Amino acid sequence: MKNRKNRDRNLTHFFYILPNLILYSALSITPICLGIYYSLTDWNGITKNYNFVGLSNYIKILNDRRFHRAVMFNLRYAFMLIVGVLFLSLCLALLMNYPVRGRSVFRAIYFFPACISMLTIGLIFNYIYFQGLPVIGNALNIDFLKKNILSGRKTAIYGILIANLWKSVAIPTVLIISALQTIPREILESAVVDGANGWQRFRYIIIRYILPILSIIFVLILKEGLMIYDYIVALTTGGPAGATESLTLSIYRLGFEDLKFGYAISQALMIAGIITVISVIQMRYTDKKKIYD
């Protein structure tokens, strides 16, 4: 009788998850499997006829200077984005975690950019860089504001980064605030009694309790940095002279402009592999640092 109840319960659970399983298989697992297959071909994305080329696409990536340049841009950009988001969101979370008057209003104001689409934010900052800042620079005679930041090969990446940071800081700040509120107040009060200063409380207590959330934020921002597309399309379209061409933009152009879908898919799988390896290493490292109650 008990075995029959367990069997019926398991069967009920299975039918509950069956619709999600079907959708997940159709929208995630199947495209991944097809992508792996087409990455081994020279398919152009249109015709039914294509040749199986094996690993030649992946071997070609090793000597592709355009891909290497895009990888270096994305790694550099992702590093700056991770540092910027973690630093700014941590500072904002610590400030807004204190009970001050109007705290809810400030939280709503800084969270507003998260409600705007990335393309819209890119267009807003595009106007600021082209029209707003040069006018201010000429009026105040500030040299570095007179020139559009997006027009220089060395400075365009920072213009994209600023726009990205303005939007991407909001949600990590909320996550960190929620983590800060889980820290037992007794521990912080005991540390104060023992003579620990603010930096010591932050280093030995606060940072260790919020480390799991910081780990999640790291993975999310890493993915965002390696897959940046909207801001680049809205601000630079990969220029000037290809200085801000990201991996996703390069893949898009290979697939939809050059009609090299098989090669583009192989690059996409390479990106997925890079994100997976870095995320696994980072998650395993932070697991050793977690505090368990």
CSV table of C-alpha atoms in Angstrom, one decimal:
chain,number,residue,atom,x,y,z
A,1,MET,CA,0.0,0.0,0.0
A,2,LYS,CA,2.8,2.4,0.9
A,3,ASN,CA,4.7,1.6,-2.3
A,4,ARG,CA,1.5,2.3,-4.3
A,5,LYS,CA,1.1,5.7,-2.6
A,6,ASN,CA,4.8,6.5,-3.4
A,7,ARG,CA,4.4,5.5,-7.0
A,8,ASP,CA,1.2,7.6,-7.4
A,9,ARG,CA,2.9,10.6,-5.7
A,10,ASN,CA,5.9,10.3,-8.0
A,11,LEU,CA,3.7,9.9,-11.0
A,12,THR,CA,1.7,13.1,-10.0
A,13,HIS,CA,5.0,15.0,-9.6
A,14,PHE,CA,6.1,13.8,-13.0
A,15,PHE,CA,3.0,15.1,-14.7
A,16,TYR,CA,3.4,18.4,-12.9
A,17,ILE,CA,6.9,18.9,-14.3
A,18,LEU,CA,6.2,17.4,-17.7
A,19,PRO,CA,5.1,20.7,-19.4
A,20,ASN,CA,8.2,22.5,-18.2
A,21,LEU,CA,10.3,19.5,-19.2
A,22,ILE,CA,8.9,19.6,-22.7
A,23,LEU,CA,9.4,23.3,-23.0
A,24,TYR,CA,12.9,23.2,-21.6
A,25,SER,CA,13.8,20.4,-24.0
A,26,ALA,CA,12.3,22.2,-27.0
A,27,LEU,CA,13.7,25.6,-26.3
A,28,SER,CA,17.1,24.8,-24.6
A,29,ILE,CA,18.3,21.2,-24.9
A,30,THR,CA,17.3,20.7,-28.6
A,31,PRO,CA,18.9,24.0,-29.8
A,32,ILE,CA,22.1,23.3,-27.9
A,33,CYS,CA,22.3,19.8,-29.5
A,34,LEU,CA,21.6,21.2,-33.0
A,35,GLY,CA,24.1,24.0,-32.4
A,36,ILE,CA,26.8,21.4,-31.6
A,37,TYR,CA,26.0,19.5,-34.7
A,38,TYR,CA,25.9,22.6,-37.0
A,39,SER,CA,29.2,23.8,-35.5
A,40,LEU,CA,30.8,20.8,-37.2
A,41,THR,CA,29.5,21.8,-40.6
A,42,ASP,CA,29.9,24.7,-43.1
A,43,TRP,CA,26.2,25.5,-43.1
A,44,ASN,CA,25.4,29.0,-44.3
A,45,GLY,CA,22.0,29.3,-42.4
A,46,ILE,CA,19.9,29.2,-45.5
A,47,THR,CA,20.4,26.2,-47.8
A,48,LYS,CA,19.7,22.6,-47.0
A,49,ASN,CA,23.0,21.5,-48.5
A,50,TYR,CA,26.1,21.7,-46.3
A,51,ASN,CA,29.2,19.7,-45.7
A,52,PHE,CA,30.4,18.1,-42.5
A,53,VAL,CA,33.8,19.6,-41.7
A,54,GLY,CA,34.5,18.1,-38.3
A,55,LEU,CA,36.6,20.2,-36.0
A,56,SER,CA,37.9,22.5,-38.7
A,57,ASN,CA,35.8,25.4,-37.5
A,58,TYR,CA,37.3,25.1,-34.0
A,59,ILE,CA,40.8,24.8,-35.4
A,60,LYS,CA,40.1,27.9,-37.5
A,61,ILE,CA,39.2,29.9,-34.3
A,62,LEU,CA,42.7,29.3,-33.0
A,63,ASN,CA,44.2,31.4,-35.9
A,64,ASP,CA,41.3,33.9,-36.2
A,65,ARG,CA,42.8,37.3,-35.3
A,66,ARG,CA,39.3,38.9,-35.3
A,67,PHE,CA,38.1,36.4,-32.8
A,68,HIS,CA,41.2,36.9,-30.6
A,69,ARG,CA,40.7,40.7,-30.6
A,70,ALA,CA,37.0,40.2,-29.7
A,71,VAL,CA,38.0,37.8,-26.8
A,72,MET,CA,40.5,40.3,-25.4
A,73,PHE,CA,38.0,43.1,-25.6
A,74,ASN,CA,35.3,41.0,-23.8
A,75,LEU,CA,37.7,39.8,-21.1
A,76,ARG,CA,38.9,43.3,-20.5
A,77,TYR,CA,35.4,44.7,-20.5
A,78,ALA,CA,34.1,41.9,-18.3
A,79,PHE,CA,36.8,42.5,-15.7
A,80,MET,CA,36.1,46.2,-15.5
A,81,LEU,CA,32.4,45.6,-15.3
A,82,ILE,CA,32.7,43.1,-12.5
A,83,VAL,CA,35.0,45.3,-10.5
A,84,GLY,CA,32.8,48.4,-11.1
A,85,VAL,CA,29.5,46.6,-10.3
A,86,LEU,CA,30.8,44.9,-7.2
A,87,PHE,CA,32.4,48.0,-5.8
A,88,LEU,CA,29.5,50.4,-6.5
A,89,SER,CA,26.7,48.0,-5.5
A,90,LEU,CA,28.6,47.1,-2.3
A,91,CYS,CA,29.1,50.8,-1.4
A,92,LEU,CA,25.4,51.6,-2.2
A,93,ALA,CA,24.1,48.6,-0.2
A,94,LEU,CA,26.2,49.5,2.8
A,95,LEU,CA,25.0,53.1,2.7
A,96,MET,CA,21.3,52.3,2.2
A,97,ASN,CA,21.3,49.5,4.8
A,98,TYR,CA,21.4,52.2,7.5
A,99,PRO,CA,18.0,53.3,8.8
A,100,VAL,CA,17.9,56.9,7.6
A,101,ARG,CA,14.9,59.1,6.6
A,102,GLY,CA,13.9,58.8,3.0
A,103,ARG,CA,15.7,55.5,2.5
A,104,SER,CA,12.9,54.0,0.4
A,105,VAL,CA,12.9,57.0,-1.9
A,106,PHE,CA,16.6,56.7,-2.5
A,107,ARG,CA,16.2,53.0,-3.2
A,108,ALA,CA,13.5,53.7,-5.8
A,109,ILE,CA,15.6,56.4,-7.5
A,110,TYR,CA,18.7,54.3,-7.9
A,111,PHE,CA,16.7,51.2,-9.0
A,112,PHE,CA,15.0,53.2,-11.8
A,113,PRO,CA,17.6,52.4,-14.5
A,114,ALA,CA,17.0,48.7,-14.1
A,115,CYS,CA,13.5,49.2,-15.5
A,116,ILE,CA,14.8,50.7,-18.8
A,117,SER,CA,15.9,48.5,-21.7
A,118,MET,CA,19.5,48.3,-22.5
A,119,LEU,CA,19.0,49.6,-26.0
A,120,THR,CA,17.2,52.7,-24.7
A,121,ILE,CA,19.9,53.4,-22.2
A,122,GLY,CA,22.5,53.1,-25.0
A,123,LEU,CA,20.6,55.6,-27.1
A,124,ILE,CA,20.3,58.0,-24.1
A,125,PHE,CA,24.0,57.9,-23.4
A,126,ASN,CA,24.8,58.2,-27.1
A,127,TYR,CA,23.0,61.5,-27.1
A,128,ILE,CA,24.8,62.5,-23.9
A,129,TYR,CA,28.2,61.7,-25.4
A,130,PHE,CA,27.5,63.4,-28.7
A,131,GLN,CA,25.5,66.4,-27.7
A,132,GLY,CA,25.5,67.0,-23.9
A,133,LEU,CA,29.1,66.6,-22.7
A,134,PRO,CA,30.8,68.4,-25.6
A,135,VAL,CA,28.6,71.5,-25.0
A,136,ILE,CA,29.5,71.5,-21.3
A,137,GLY,CA,33.2,71.0,-22.2
A,138,ASN,CA,33.2,73.9,-24.6
A,139,ALA,CA,31.3,76.1,-22.2
A,140,LEU,CA,33.6,75.4,-19.3
A,141,ASN,CA,36.7,75.0,-21.4
A,142,ILE,CA,37.4,71.4,-20.2
A,143,ASP,CA,39.4,69.7,-22.8
A,144,PHE,CA,38.6,66.0,-22.1
A,145,LEU,CA,34.8,66.8,-22.3
A,146,LYS,CA,35.1,68.6,-25.6
A,147,LYS,CA,35.8,65.4,-27.5
A,148,ASN,CA,33.2,62.6,-27.7
A,149,ILE,CA,34.5,59.7,-25.6
A,150,LEU,CA,33.2,57.2,-28.2
A,151,SER,CA,35.3,58.5,-31.0
A,152,GLY,CA,38.6,57.3,-29.6
A,153,ARG,CA,39.9,53.7,-29.9
A,154,LYS,CA,41.2,53.8,-26.4
A,155,THR,CA,38.3,55.6,-24.7
A,156,ALA,CA,35.2,54.1,-26.4
A,157,ILE,CA,35.2,51.1,-24.1
A,158,TYR,CA,34.8,53.4,-21.1
A,159,GLY,CA,31.9,55.2,-22.7
A,160,ILE,CA,30.1,51.8,-23.0
A,161,LEU,CA,31.2,50.8,-19.5
A,162,ILE,CA,29.6,53.9,-17.9
A,163,ALA,CA,26.3,53.3,-19.6
A,164,ASN,CA,26.4,49.6,-18.6
A,165,LEU,CA,27.2,50.4,-15.0
A,166,TRP,CA,24.4,52.9,-14.7
A,167,LYS,CA,21.9,50.1,-15.3
A,168,SER,CA,23.7,47.0,-13.9
A,169,VAL,CA,24.4,48.3,-10.4
A,170,ALA,CA,20.7,48.3,-9.3
A,171,ILE,CA,19.8,44.6,-9.0
A,172,PRO,CA,23.2,43.6,-7.3
A,173,THR,CA,22.6,46.3,-4.8
A,174,VAL,CA,19.2,44.9,-3.9
A,175,LEU,CA,20.7,41.4,-3.5
A,176,ILE,CA,23.5,42.7,-1.3
A,177,ILE,CA,21.1,44.6,0.9
A,178,SER,CA,19.0,41.5,1.4
A,179,ALA,CA,22.2,39.6,2.3
A,180,LEU,CA,23.2,42.3,4.8
A,181,GLN,CA,19.9,42.0,6.6
A,182,THR,CA,20.5,38.3,7.3
A,183,ILE,CA,23.7,39.0,9.3
A,184,PRO,CA,22.9,38.3,13.0
A,185,ARG,CA,23.0,41.6,14.8
A,186,GLU,CA,24.4,39.9,17.9
A,187,ILE,CA,27.6,39.1,16.1
A,188,LEU,CA,28.1,42.7,15.0
A,189,GLU,CA,27.3,44.0,18.5
A,190,SER,CA,29.8,41.5,20.0
A,191,ALA,CA,32.4,42.6,17.6
A,192,VAL,CA,31.9,46.2,18.6
A,193,VAL,CA,32.2,45.3,22.3
A,194,ASP,CA,35.4,43.4,21.6
A,195,GLY,CA,36.8,46.6,20.0
A,196,ALA,CA,36.6,45.8,16.3
A,197,ASN,CA,36.5,48.8,14.1
A,198,GLY,CA,34.4,49.3,11.0
A,199,TRP,CA,37.0,47.8,8.6
A,200,GLN,CA,37.5,44.8,10.8
A,201,ARG,CA,33.8,44.1,11.1
A,202,PHE,CA,33.4,44.5,7.3
A,203,ARG,CA,36.4,42.2,6.5
A,204,TYR,CA,35.9,39.4,9.0
A,205,ILE,CA,32.1,39.4,9.4
A,206,ILE,CA,30.1,41.2,6.8
A,207,ILE,CA,32.1,40.1,3.7
A,208,ARG,CA,32.0,36.5,4.8
A,209,TYR,CA,28.2,36.4,5.2
A,210,ILE,CA,27.5,38.1,1.9
A,211,LEU,CA,30.1,36.1,0.0
A,212,PRO,CA,27.5,33.7,-1.5
A,213,ILE,CA,25.5,36.6,-2.9
A,214,LEU,CA,28.7,38.2,-4.3
A,215,SER,CA,29.5,34.9,-5.9
A,216,ILE,CA,26.1,34.9,-7.7
A,217,ILE,CA,26.6,38.5,-8.7
A,218,PHE,CA,30.0,37.7,-10.1
A,219,VAL,CA,28.7,34.9,-12.4
A,220,LEU,CA,25.8,37.1,-13.6
A,221,ILE,CA,28.0,40.1,-14.4
A,222,LEU,CA,30.6,37.9,-16.0
A,223,LYS,CA,28.0,36.5,-18.3
A,224,GLU,CA,26.7,40.0,-19.0
A,225,GLY,CA,30.3,41.3,-19.8
A,226,LEU,CA,31.1,38.4,-22.1
A,227,MET,CA,27.8,38.6,-24.0
A,228,ILE,CA,27.4,42.4,-24.3
A,229,TYR,CA,25.6,43.4,-27.4
A,230,ASP,CA,22.9,46.0,-27.0
A,231,TYR,CA,25.1,48.8,-25.7
A,232,ILE,CA,27.7,48.4,-28.4
A,233,VAL,CA,25.0,48.4,-31.2
A,234,ALA,CA,23.5,51.6,-29.7
A,235,LEU,CA,26.7,53.4,-29.0
A,236,THR,CA,29.5,52.3,-31.4
A,237,THR,CA,28.4,49.4,-33.6
A,238,GLY,CA,31.8,47.9,-33.0
A,239,GLY,CA,33.8,51.0,-33.8
A,240,PRO,CA,35.9,53.0,-34.1
A,241,ALA,CA,37.9,50.7,-36.4
A,242,GLY,CA,36.6,47.6,-34.7
A,243,ALA,CA,38.0,48.6,-31.3
A,244,THR,CA,34.7,47.7,-29.5
A,245,GLU,CA,33.6,44.7,-31.5
A,246,SER,CA,32.5,42.2,-29.0
A,247,LEU,CA,32.2,38.4,-29.4
A,248,THR,CA,28.4,38.5,-29.7
A,249,LEU,CA,28.6,41.3,-32.3
A,250,SER,CA,31.2,39.4,-34.2
A,251,ILE,CA,29.1,36.2,-34.1
A,252,TYR,CA,26.1,38.1,-35.4
A,253,ARG,CA,28.0,39.6,-38.3
A,254,LEU,CA,29.5,36.2,-39.2
A,255,GLY,CA,26.1,34.5,-39.2
A,256,PHE,CA,23.8,37.1,-40.6
A,257,GLU,CA,26.1,39.2,-42.8
A,258,ASP,CA,28.8,36.8,-43.9
A,259,LEU,CA,26.4,33.8,-43.8
A,260,LYS,CA,28.9,31.6,-42.0
A,261,PHE,CA,26.5,30.1,-39.5
A,262,GLY,CA,28.5,26.9,-38.8
A,263,TYR,CA,31.6,29.0,-37.9
A,264,ALA,CA,29.5,31.5,-35.9
A,265,ILE,CA,28.0,28.7,-33.8
A,266,SER,CA,31.4,27.2,-33.0
A,267,GLN,CA,32.4,30.6,-31.7
A,268,ALA,CA,29.2,30.8,-29.6
A,269,LEU,CA,30.0,27.4,-28.1
A,270,MET,CA,33.5,28.6,-27.3
A,271,ILE,CA,32.0,31.5,-25.3
A,272,ALA,CA,29.7,29.2,-23.5
A,273,GLY,CA,32.7,27.0,-22.6
A,274,ILE,CA,34.7,30.0,-21.3
A,275,ILE,CA,31.8,31.2,-19.1
A,276,THR,CA,31.2,27.7,-17.7
A,277,VAL,CA,34.8,27.1,-16.8
A,278,ILE,CA,35.3,30.5,-15.1
A,279,SER,CA,32.0,30.1,-13.2
A,280,VAL,CA,32.7,26.6,-12.0
A,281,ILE,CA,36.1,27.7,-10.7
A,282,GLN,CA,34.8,30.8,-9.0
A,283,MET,CA,31.8,28.9,-7.4
A,284,ARG,CA,34.0,26.2,-6.0
A,285,TYR,CA,36.4,28.7,-4.6
A,286,THR,CA,33.6,30.7,-2.8
A,287,ASP,CA,32.0,27.5,-1.5
A,288,LYS,CA,35.1,27.0,0.7
A,289,LYS,CA,34.6,30.5,2.1
A,290,LYS,CA,31.0,30.3,3.0
A,291,ILE,CA,29.8,30.6,6.6
A,292,TYR,CA,27.2,28.1,7.7
A,293,ASP,CA,25.0,28.7,10.7
